[in-house]
GROMACS .gro file of C-alpha atoms in nm:
model
  397
    1UNK     CA    1   3.580 -13.691  -9.926
    2UNK     CA    2   3.651 -13.908 -10.231
    3UNK     CA    3   3.328 -13.807 -10.406
    4UNK     CA    4   3.417 -13.436 -10.389
    5UNK     CA    5   3.703 -13.271 -10.577
    6UNK     CA    6   3.918 -13.098 -10.315
    7UNK     CA    7   4.146 -12.819 -10.440
    8UNK     CA    8   4.514 -12.852 -10.350
    9UNK     CA    9   4.663 -12.627 -10.086
   10UNK     CA   10   4.352 -12.582  -9.870
   11UNK     CA   11   4.292 -12.722  -9.521
   12UNK     CA   12   3.977 -12.732  -9.312
   13UNK     CA   13   3.871 -12.767  -8.947
   14UNK     CA   14   3.554 -12.750  -8.740
   15UNK     CA   15   3.460 -12.807  -8.377
   16UNK     CA   16   3.199 -12.739  -8.107
   17UNK     CA   17   3.307 -12.435  -7.906
   18UNK     CA   18   2.993 -12.377  -7.698
   19UNK     CA   19   2.845 -12.091  -7.900
   20UNK     CA   20   2.550 -12.317  -7.979
   21UNK     CA   21   2.363 -12.428  -7.668
   22UNK     CA   22   2.295 -12.761  -7.839
   23UNK     CA   23   2.663 -12.856  -7.830
   24UNK     CA   24   2.673 -12.902  -8.207
   25UNK     CA   25   2.962 -12.791  -8.427
   26UNK     CA   26   2.972 -12.411  -8.441
   27UNK     CA   27   3.325 -12.298  -8.527
   28UNK     CA   28   3.502 -12.354  -8.859
   29UNK     CA   29   3.824 -12.252  -9.031
   30UNK     CA   30   3.930 -12.266  -9.394
   31UNK     CA   31   4.298 -12.202  -9.457
   32UNK     CA   32   4.505 -12.177  -9.774
   33UNK     CA   33   4.870 -12.276  -9.748
   34UNK     CA   34   4.955 -11.952  -9.926
   35UNK     CA   35   4.774 -11.619  -9.973
   36UNK     CA   36   4.499 -11.663 -10.232
   37UNK     CA   37   4.352 -11.422 -10.484
   38UNK     CA   38   4.003 -11.349 -10.351
   39UNK     CA   39   3.672 -11.197 -10.452
   40UNK     CA   40   3.357 -11.154 -10.245
   41UNK     CA   41   2.995 -11.052 -10.267
   42UNK     CA   42   2.798 -10.947  -9.962
   43UNK     CA   43   2.447 -10.863  -9.845
   44UNK     CA   44   2.290 -10.543  -9.974
   45UNK     CA   45   2.097 -10.507  -9.652
   46UNK     CA   46   2.182 -10.164  -9.506
   47UNK     CA   47   2.196 -10.328  -9.162
   48UNK     CA   48   2.499 -10.554  -9.178
   49UNK     CA   49   2.693 -10.749  -8.922
   50UNK     CA   50   3.029 -10.687  -8.751
   51UNK     CA   51   3.215 -10.962  -8.941
   52UNK     CA   52   3.120 -10.794  -9.269
   53UNK     CA   53   3.243 -10.459  -9.140
   54UNK     CA   54   3.582 -10.623  -9.084
   55UNK     CA   55   3.587 -10.845  -9.392
   56UNK     CA   56   3.457 -10.625  -9.677
   57UNK     CA   57   3.749 -10.378  -9.682
   58UNK     CA   58   3.999 -10.664  -9.657
   59UNK     CA   59   3.846 -10.856  -9.948
   60UNK     CA   60   3.851 -10.535 -10.152
   61UNK     CA   61   4.229 -10.578 -10.145
   62UNK     CA   62   4.188 -10.899 -10.345
   63UNK     CA   63   4.378 -11.138 -10.120
   64UNK     CA   64   4.291 -11.371  -9.830
   65UNK     CA   65   4.447 -11.673  -9.661
   66UNK     CA   66   4.210 -11.780  -9.384
   67UNK     CA   67   3.834 -11.769  -9.329
   68UNK     CA   68   3.694 -11.806  -8.976
   69UNK     CA   69   3.324 -11.887  -8.953
   70UNK     CA   70   3.096 -11.928  -8.654
   71UNK     CA   71   2.733 -12.037  -8.642
   72UNK     CA   72   2.478 -11.989  -8.365
   73UNK     CA   73   2.531 -11.613  -8.337
   74UNK     CA   74   2.522 -11.358  -8.620
   75UNK     CA   75   2.717 -11.089  -8.432
   76UNK     CA   76   2.479 -10.841  -8.596
   77UNK     CA   77   2.330 -10.532  -8.429
   78UNK     CA   78   2.583 -10.573  -8.148
   79UNK     CA   79   2.742 -10.227  -8.169
   80UNK     CA   80   3.099 -10.141  -8.086
   81UNK     CA   81   3.129 -10.442  -7.854
   82UNK     CA   82   3.041 -10.678  -8.139
   83UNK     CA   83   3.291 -10.511  -8.369
   84UNK     CA   84   3.564 -10.546  -8.106
   85UNK     CA   85   3.488 -10.919  -8.068
   86UNK     CA   86   3.507 -10.964  -8.446
   87UNK     CA   87   3.845 -10.790  -8.453
   88UNK     CA   88   3.968 -10.997  -8.158
   89UNK     CA   89   3.869 -11.325  -8.325
   90UNK     CA   90   4.054 -11.212  -8.636
   91UNK     CA   91   4.365 -11.139  -8.428
   92UNK     CA   92   4.343 -11.482  -8.262
   93UNK     CA   93   4.338 -11.658  -8.601
   94UNK     CA   94   4.623 -11.451  -8.741
   95UNK     CA   95   4.839 -11.512  -8.435
   96UNK     CA   96   4.774 -11.886  -8.429
   97UNK     CA   97   4.847 -11.921  -8.803
   98UNK     CA   98   5.133 -11.669  -8.791
   99UNK     CA   99   4.990 -11.465  -9.080
  100UNK     CA  100   4.902 -11.099  -9.133
  101UNK     CA  101   4.565 -11.012  -8.977
  102UNK     CA  102   4.457 -10.845  -9.304
  103UNK     CA  103   4.461 -11.193  -9.464
  104UNK     CA  104   4.181 -11.315  -9.232
  105UNK     CA  105   3.814 -11.302  -9.338
  106UNK     CA  106   3.526 -11.350  -9.095
  107UNK     CA  107   3.171 -11.479  -9.134
  108UNK     CA  108   2.899 -11.536  -8.875
  109UNK     CA  109   2.546 -11.673  -8.888
  110UNK     CA  110   2.272 -11.720  -8.630
  111UNK     CA  111   2.059 -11.506  -8.402
  112UNK     CA  112   2.071 -11.127  -8.450
  113UNK     CA  113   2.115 -10.883  -8.161
  114UNK     CA  114   2.293 -11.112  -7.915
  115UNK     CA  115   2.653 -11.035  -7.814
  116UNK     CA  116   2.901 -11.292  -7.945
  117UNK     CA  117   3.119 -11.417  -7.656
  118UNK     CA  118   3.494 -11.411  -7.712
  119UNK     CA  119   3.567 -11.698  -7.469
  120UNK     CA  120   3.477 -11.984  -7.710
  121UNK     CA  121   3.730 -11.843  -7.958
  122UNK     CA  122   4.002 -11.788  -7.697
  123UNK     CA  123   3.962 -12.139  -7.558
  124UNK     CA  124   3.946 -12.320  -7.891
  125UNK     CA  125   4.156 -12.137  -8.151
  126UNK     CA  126   4.466 -12.350  -8.092
  127UNK     CA  127   4.257 -12.668  -8.117
  128UNK     CA  128   4.090 -12.541  -8.435
  129UNK     CA  129   4.422 -12.466  -8.604
  130UNK     CA  130   4.574 -12.797  -8.485
  131UNK     CA  131   4.278 -12.979  -8.642
  132UNK     CA  132   4.334 -12.832  -8.990
  133UNK     CA  133   4.347 -13.107  -9.253
  134UNK     CA  134   4.286 -13.148  -9.625
  135UNK     CA  135   4.007 -13.403  -9.574
  136UNK     CA  136   3.782 -13.208  -9.333
  137UNK     CA  137   3.580 -12.989  -9.570
  138UNK     CA  138   3.260 -13.174  -9.474
  139UNK     CA  139   3.322 -13.083  -9.110
  140UNK     CA  140   3.327 -12.714  -9.210
  141UNK     CA  141   3.006 -12.759  -9.409
  142UNK     CA  142   2.840 -12.903  -9.098
  143UNK     CA  143   2.982 -12.645  -8.857
  144UNK     CA  144   2.837 -12.348  -9.050
  145UNK     CA  145   2.476 -12.474  -9.041
  146UNK     CA  146   2.194 -12.313  -8.841
  147UNK     CA  147   1.841 -12.429  -8.930
  148UNK     CA  148   1.976 -12.628  -9.226
  149UNK     CA  149   1.854 -12.986  -9.241
  150UNK     CA  150   2.173 -13.096  -9.414
  151UNK     CA  151   2.514 -12.959  -9.517
  152UNK     CA  152   2.570 -12.829  -9.869
  153UNK     CA  153   2.876 -12.920 -10.072
  154UNK     CA  154   2.938 -12.918 -10.449
  155UNK     CA  155   3.251 -12.960 -10.659
  156UNK     CA  156   3.378 -12.970 -11.015
  157UNK     CA  157   3.693 -13.033 -11.216
  158UNK     CA  158   3.807 -12.842 -11.522
  159UNK     CA  159   4.120 -12.831 -11.736
  160UNK     CA  160   4.328 -12.584 -11.936
  161UNK     CA  161   4.433 -12.866 -12.171
  162UNK     CA  162   4.751 -12.938 -11.975
  163UNK     CA  163   4.656 -12.921 -11.610
  164UNK     CA  164   4.341 -13.021 -11.419
  165UNK     CA  165   4.197 -12.794 -11.150
  166UNK     CA  166   3.937 -12.840 -10.878
  167UNK     CA  167   3.656 -12.617 -10.755
  168UNK     CA  168   3.491 -12.682 -10.419
  169UNK     CA  169   3.188 -12.498 -10.284
  170UNK     CA  170   3.055 -12.507  -9.926
  171UNK     CA  171   2.736 -12.323  -9.830
  172UNK     CA  172   2.470 -12.287  -9.564
  173UNK     CA  173   2.119 -12.150  -9.584
  174UNK     CA  174   1.759 -12.257  -9.535
  175UNK     CA  175   1.553 -11.954  -9.429
  176UNK     CA  176   1.577 -11.578  -9.489
  177UNK     CA  177   1.669 -11.670  -9.846
  178UNK     CA  178   1.605 -11.393 -10.091
  179UNK     CA  179   1.826 -11.178 -10.311
  180UNK     CA  180   2.033 -10.994 -10.289
  181UNK     CA  181   2.167 -11.305 -10.139
  182UNK     CA  182   2.015 -11.408  -9.820
  183UNK     CA  183   2.092 -11.556  -9.487
  184UNK     CA  184   2.345 -11.765  -9.657
  185UNK     CA  185   2.716 -11.814  -9.645
  186UNK     CA  186   2.915 -11.957  -9.934
  187UNK     CA  187   3.284 -12.039  -9.964
  188UNK     CA  188   3.422 -12.141 -10.302
  189UNK     CA  189   3.780 -12.256 -10.344
  190UNK     CA  190   3.994 -12.340 -10.645
  191UNK     CA  191   4.359 -12.441 -10.688
  192UNK     CA  192   4.384 -12.263 -11.024
  193UNK     CA  193   4.591 -11.945 -11.060
  194UNK     CA  194   4.349 -11.661 -11.136
  195UNK     CA  195   4.384 -11.293 -11.055
  196UNK     CA  196   4.139 -11.119 -10.822
  197UNK     CA  197   3.989 -10.893 -11.090
  198UNK     CA  198   3.883 -11.185 -11.308
  199UNK     CA  199   3.763 -11.375 -11.000
  200UNK     CA  200   3.542 -11.080 -10.910
  201UNK     CA  201   3.370 -11.061 -11.250
  202UNK     CA  202   3.331 -11.440 -11.268
  203UNK     CA  203   3.184 -11.455 -10.917
  204UNK     CA  204   2.934 -11.175 -10.980
  205UNK     CA  205   2.819 -11.338 -11.301
  206UNK     CA  206   2.781 -11.677 -11.132
  207UNK     CA  207   2.605 -11.534 -10.825
  208UNK     CA  208   2.349 -11.355 -11.045
  209UNK     CA  209   2.247 -11.690 -11.198
  210UNK     CA  210   2.250 -11.881 -10.871
  211UNK     CA  211   2.238 -11.725 -10.524
  212UNK     CA  212   2.066 -11.413 -10.657
  213UNK     CA  213   1.806 -11.621 -10.841
  214UNK     CA  214   1.660 -11.806 -10.543
  215UNK     CA  215   1.397 -11.728 -10.284
  216UNK     CA  216   1.250 -11.908  -9.984
  217UNK     CA  217   1.072 -11.643  -9.783
  218UNK     CA  218   1.152 -11.295  -9.915
  219UNK     CA  219   1.383 -11.196  -9.628
  220UNK     CA  220   1.736 -11.068  -9.685
  221UNK     CA  221   1.984 -11.123  -9.404
  222UNK     CA  222   2.242 -10.902  -9.235
  223UNK     CA  223   2.528 -11.149  -9.281
  224UNK     CA  224   2.522 -11.283  -9.638
  225UNK     CA  225   2.872 -11.353  -9.764
  226UNK     CA  226   3.013 -11.547 -10.059
  227UNK     CA  227   3.390 -11.566 -10.095
  228UNK     CA  228   3.587 -11.711 -10.387
  229UNK     CA  229   3.954 -11.799 -10.326
  230UNK     CA  230   4.207 -11.908 -10.590
  231UNK     CA  231   4.547 -12.012 -10.452
  232UNK     CA  232   4.720 -12.151 -10.765
  233UNK     CA  233   4.841 -12.455 -10.566
  234UNK     CA  234   4.778 -12.694 -10.855
  235UNK     CA  235   5.056 -12.529 -11.053
  236UNK     CA  236   5.003 -12.456 -11.419
  237UNK     CA  237   4.973 -12.131 -11.607
  238UNK     CA  238   4.771 -11.834 -11.490
  239UNK     CA  239   4.421 -11.846 -11.635
  240UNK     CA  240   4.366 -11.533 -11.841
  241UNK     CA  241   4.024 -11.378 -11.916
  242UNK     CA  242   3.898 -11.468 -12.263
  243UNK     CA  243   4.091 -11.794 -12.283
  244UNK     CA  244   3.932 -12.138 -12.325
  245UNK     CA  245   4.048 -12.222 -11.973
  246UNK     CA  246   3.871 -11.909 -11.843
  247UNK     CA  247   3.548 -12.015 -12.015
  248UNK     CA  248   3.580 -12.361 -11.859
  249UNK     CA  249   3.639 -12.208 -11.516
  250UNK     CA  250   3.336 -11.978 -11.540
  251UNK     CA  251   3.115 -12.261 -11.667
  252UNK     CA  252   3.212 -12.493 -11.382
  253UNK     CA  253   3.196 -12.215 -11.123
  254UNK     CA  254   2.839 -12.138 -11.231
  255UNK     CA  255   2.748 -12.505 -11.206
  256UNK     CA  256   2.890 -12.539 -10.853
  257UNK     CA  257   2.709 -12.224 -10.734
  258UNK     CA  258   2.380 -12.327 -10.897
  259UNK     CA  259   2.406 -12.673 -10.736
  260UNK     CA  260   2.454 -12.508 -10.396
  261UNK     CA  261   2.172 -12.259 -10.460
  262UNK     CA  262   1.930 -12.539 -10.546
  263UNK     CA  263   2.030 -12.725 -10.229
  264UNK     CA  264   1.951 -12.414 -10.026
  265UNK     CA  265   1.602 -12.382 -10.179
  266UNK     CA  266   1.541 -12.756 -10.147
  267UNK     CA  267   1.631 -12.717  -9.779
  268UNK     CA  268   1.406 -12.412  -9.734
  269UNK     CA  269   1.262 -12.424  -9.384
  270UNK     CA  270   0.967 -12.660  -9.403
  271UNK     CA  271   0.998 -12.683  -9.784
  272UNK     CA  272   0.870 -12.991  -9.962
  273UNK     CA  273   0.929 -12.877 -10.322
  274UNK     CA  274   1.196 -12.716 -10.539
  275UNK     CA  275   1.036 -12.520 -10.824
  276UNK     CA  276   1.204 -12.354 -11.120
  277UNK     CA  277   1.007 -12.052 -11.242
  278UNK     CA  278   1.110 -12.004 -11.604
  279UNK     CA  279   0.987 -11.698 -11.793
  280UNK     CA  280   1.057 -11.707 -12.166
  281UNK     CA  281   0.954 -11.512 -12.473
  282UNK     CA  282   1.036 -11.184 -12.299
  283UNK     CA  283   1.151 -10.861 -12.463
  284UNK     CA  284   1.468 -10.854 -12.249
  285UNK     CA  285   1.651 -11.064 -11.993
  286UNK     CA  286   1.571 -10.804 -11.725
  287UNK     CA  287   1.200 -10.830 -11.805
  288UNK     CA  288   1.210 -11.209 -11.788
  289UNK     CA  289   1.399 -11.199 -11.460
  290UNK     CA  290   1.161 -10.944 -11.309
  291UNK     CA  291   0.856 -11.152 -11.399
  292UNK     CA  292   1.016 -11.477 -11.277
  293UNK     CA  293   1.109 -11.313 -10.947
  294UNK     CA  294   0.754 -11.182 -10.903
  295UNK     CA  295   0.608 -11.532 -10.941
  296UNK     CA  296   0.878 -11.698 -10.730
  297UNK     CA  297   0.833 -11.460 -10.436
  298UNK     CA  298   0.452 -11.462 -10.431
  299UNK     CA  299   0.329 -11.611 -10.103
  300UNK     CA  300   0.002 -11.706 -10.273
  301UNK     CA  301   0.188 -11.895 -10.545
  302UNK     CA  302   0.413 -12.066 -10.291
  303UNK     CA  303   0.124 -12.175 -10.070
  304UNK     CA  304  -0.055 -12.311 -10.378
  305UNK     CA  305   0.254 -12.522 -10.449
  306UNK     CA  306   0.240 -12.653 -10.092
  307UNK     CA  307  -0.128 -12.736 -10.134
  308UNK     CA  308  -0.056 -12.900 -10.474
  309UNK     CA  309  -0.315 -12.671 -10.632
  310UNK     CA  310  -0.253 -12.588 -11.001
  311UNK     CA  311  -0.380 -12.235 -10.942
  312UNK     CA  312  -0.241 -12.069 -11.255
  313UNK     CA  313  -0.448 -11.756 -11.182
  314UNK     CA  314  -0.204 -11.666 -10.903
  315UNK     CA  315   0.087 -11.708 -11.144
  316UNK     CA  316  -0.055 -11.492 -11.423
  317UNK     CA  317  -0.151 -11.234 -11.163
  318UNK     CA  318   0.205 -11.221 -11.029
  319UNK     CA  319   0.335 -11.171 -11.383
  320UNK     CA  320   0.082 -10.892 -11.430
  321UNK     CA  321   0.188 -10.696 -11.122
  322UNK     CA  322   0.561 -10.753 -11.175
  323UNK     CA  323   0.594 -10.414 -11.344
  324UNK     CA  324   0.690 -10.534 -11.693
  325UNK     CA  325   0.474 -10.475 -12.000
  326UNK     CA  326   0.277 -10.788 -12.090
  327UNK     CA  327  -0.014 -10.878 -12.313
  328UNK     CA  328  -0.239 -11.106 -12.109
  329UNK     CA  329  -0.389 -11.247 -12.430
  330UNK     CA  330  -0.052 -11.393 -12.531
  331UNK     CA  331   0.052 -11.562 -12.207
  332UNK     CA  332   0.090 -11.942 -12.195
  333UNK     CA  333   0.165 -12.128 -11.869
  334UNK     CA  334   0.298 -12.481 -11.828
  335UNK     CA  335   0.356 -12.710 -11.530
  336UNK     CA  336   0.643 -12.918 -11.669
  337UNK     CA  337   0.503 -12.998 -12.015
  338UNK     CA  338   0.137 -12.962 -11.921
  339UNK     CA  339  -0.027 -12.648 -12.065
  340UNK     CA  340  -0.275 -12.501 -11.816
  341UNK     CA  341  -0.307 -12.163 -11.987
  342UNK     CA  342  -0.312 -12.076 -12.357
  343UNK     CA  343  -0.342 -11.714 -12.477
  344UNK     CA  344  -0.431 -11.611 -12.122
  345UNK     CA  345  -0.720 -11.857 -12.093
  346UNK     CA  346  -0.770 -12.190 -11.919
  347UNK     CA  347  -0.703 -12.502 -12.124
  348UNK     CA  348  -0.972 -12.688 -11.934
  349UNK     CA  349  -1.021 -12.919 -11.633
  350UNK     CA  350  -0.854 -13.227 -11.785
  351UNK     CA  351  -0.519 -13.057 -11.834
  352UNK     CA  352  -0.550 -12.886 -11.496
  353UNK     CA  353  -0.593 -13.230 -11.341
  354UNK     CA  354  -0.274 -13.342 -11.518
  355UNK     CA  355  -0.097 -13.034 -11.383
  356UNK     CA  356  -0.209 -13.124 -11.031
  357UNK     CA  357  -0.022 -13.454 -11.070
  358UNK     CA  358   0.292 -13.258 -11.164
  359UNK     CA  359   0.256 -13.055 -10.843
  360UNK     CA  360   0.286 -13.375 -10.639
  361UNK     CA  361   0.648 -13.413 -10.757
  362UNK     CA  362   0.929 -13.291 -10.529
  363UNK     CA  363   1.078 -13.092 -10.819
  364UNK     CA  364   0.911 -12.938 -11.124
  365UNK     CA  365   0.923 -12.638 -11.356
  366UNK     CA  366   0.663 -12.369 -11.413
  367UNK     CA  367   0.714 -12.209 -11.754
  368UNK     CA  368   0.553 -11.876 -11.839
  369UNK     CA  369   0.567 -11.802 -12.212
  370UNK     CA  370   0.509 -11.431 -12.275
  371UNK     CA  371   0.531 -11.455 -12.656
  372UNK     CA  372   0.680 -11.106 -12.678
  373UNK     CA  373   1.046 -11.172 -12.756
  374UNK     CA  374   1.321 -11.432 -12.744
  375UNK     CA  375   1.490 -11.401 -12.403
  376UNK     CA  376   1.436 -11.604 -12.087
  377UNK     CA  377   1.537 -11.618 -11.721
  378UNK     CA  378   1.489 -11.861 -11.433
  379UNK     CA  379   1.430 -11.823 -11.061
  380UNK     CA  380   1.425 -12.105 -10.806
  381UNK     CA  381   1.175 -12.112 -10.522
  382UNK     CA  382   1.024 -12.344 -10.263
  383UNK     CA  383   0.673 -12.399 -10.140
  384UNK     CA  384   0.556 -12.234  -9.818
  385UNK     CA  385   0.377 -12.440  -9.556
  386UNK     CA  386   0.302 -12.493  -9.189
  387UNK     CA  387   0.652 -12.608  -9.093
  388UNK     CA  388   0.807 -12.276  -9.200
  389UNK     CA  389   0.585 -12.093  -8.951
  390UNK     CA  390   0.665 -12.343  -8.678
  391UNK     CA  391   1.044 -12.322  -8.726
  392UNK     CA  392   1.056 -11.944  -8.733
  393UNK     CA  393   0.803 -11.888  -8.457
  394UNK     CA  394   1.029 -12.087  -8.223
  395UNK     CA  395   1.368 -11.982  -8.366
  396UNK     CA  396   1.499 -11.793  -8.062
  397UNK     CA  397   1.358 -12.035  -7.808
   0.00000   0.00000   0.00000
């Protein structure tokens, strides 16, 4: 774990409990040595899973000490039985750690509509707690994966001028990725002392620029959860809103979340490209964001990226139907630095050929210049190809 900055006072564990038929890791626990100030953001899907029904009211209290996560089963659309299992797993954790049950948060990910068995939790909770260690964050990152090709971890260090603090982010997600958040779980930990109210505003700001600015396939899950815990274990003064230390915290939090968000898009099911859609010259940030989202979520645009076709017509069309006011005679479009459209017209076959070379890169930026104002916004998307269909056609089998 030497290449990641691990916050003090947190321990981690993961194991294979049998929830996944494959025998891979499927149960994880994150534990703070002391109750931590906590903020959370959750799916806006009106159908949401049992673990969220348990966790959301607890996180509203602004404090948490342990997070239990399982993969392989979403415990969503499982009715009263699913809710009872969620509550039982919470009780098992609390008892084993000897903490108040209200300090336990739950998260699940996997197949919807299948009852989550309680037996794997009953048989393995003591082993999970016994395995807790400061150097096992990567095990948690692996245990929370479903169709992910790789685990997702990011970290940062910041200072208040006297004391250094760490931020660690763990996430999973590859498909059903679309705001408002999407089949993704994220757990962000810091050893700085920060109150829950400031954590909440910082998290919402950071999520808007990261997890709520990505798309893979336009689906929003029933289980999306991002939790931010600050346990103050590094010592030092409380970080107050408006201070230089608070600015440093927010800046590094945003970077960690954006790093994780980009990993999720890069790992989009079957994805071969990570594309930043940047809309600039807009009349407002909302307008820029709306247009960028429209381009990023267009299946025609995404399939063109997969086919390495510099089809700027699909892009300008997506801007046009986004709902914002635009003047098509002012729109310029670039693939990296290559201008394919000027004043709404083609710049010719030579530049389009150059743009096609850009599309062969694993990462590139599409810039749409509206020439109507001075604000901009970015969205991150992947291409859409055959492998996505294959993975999701066979997901339950």
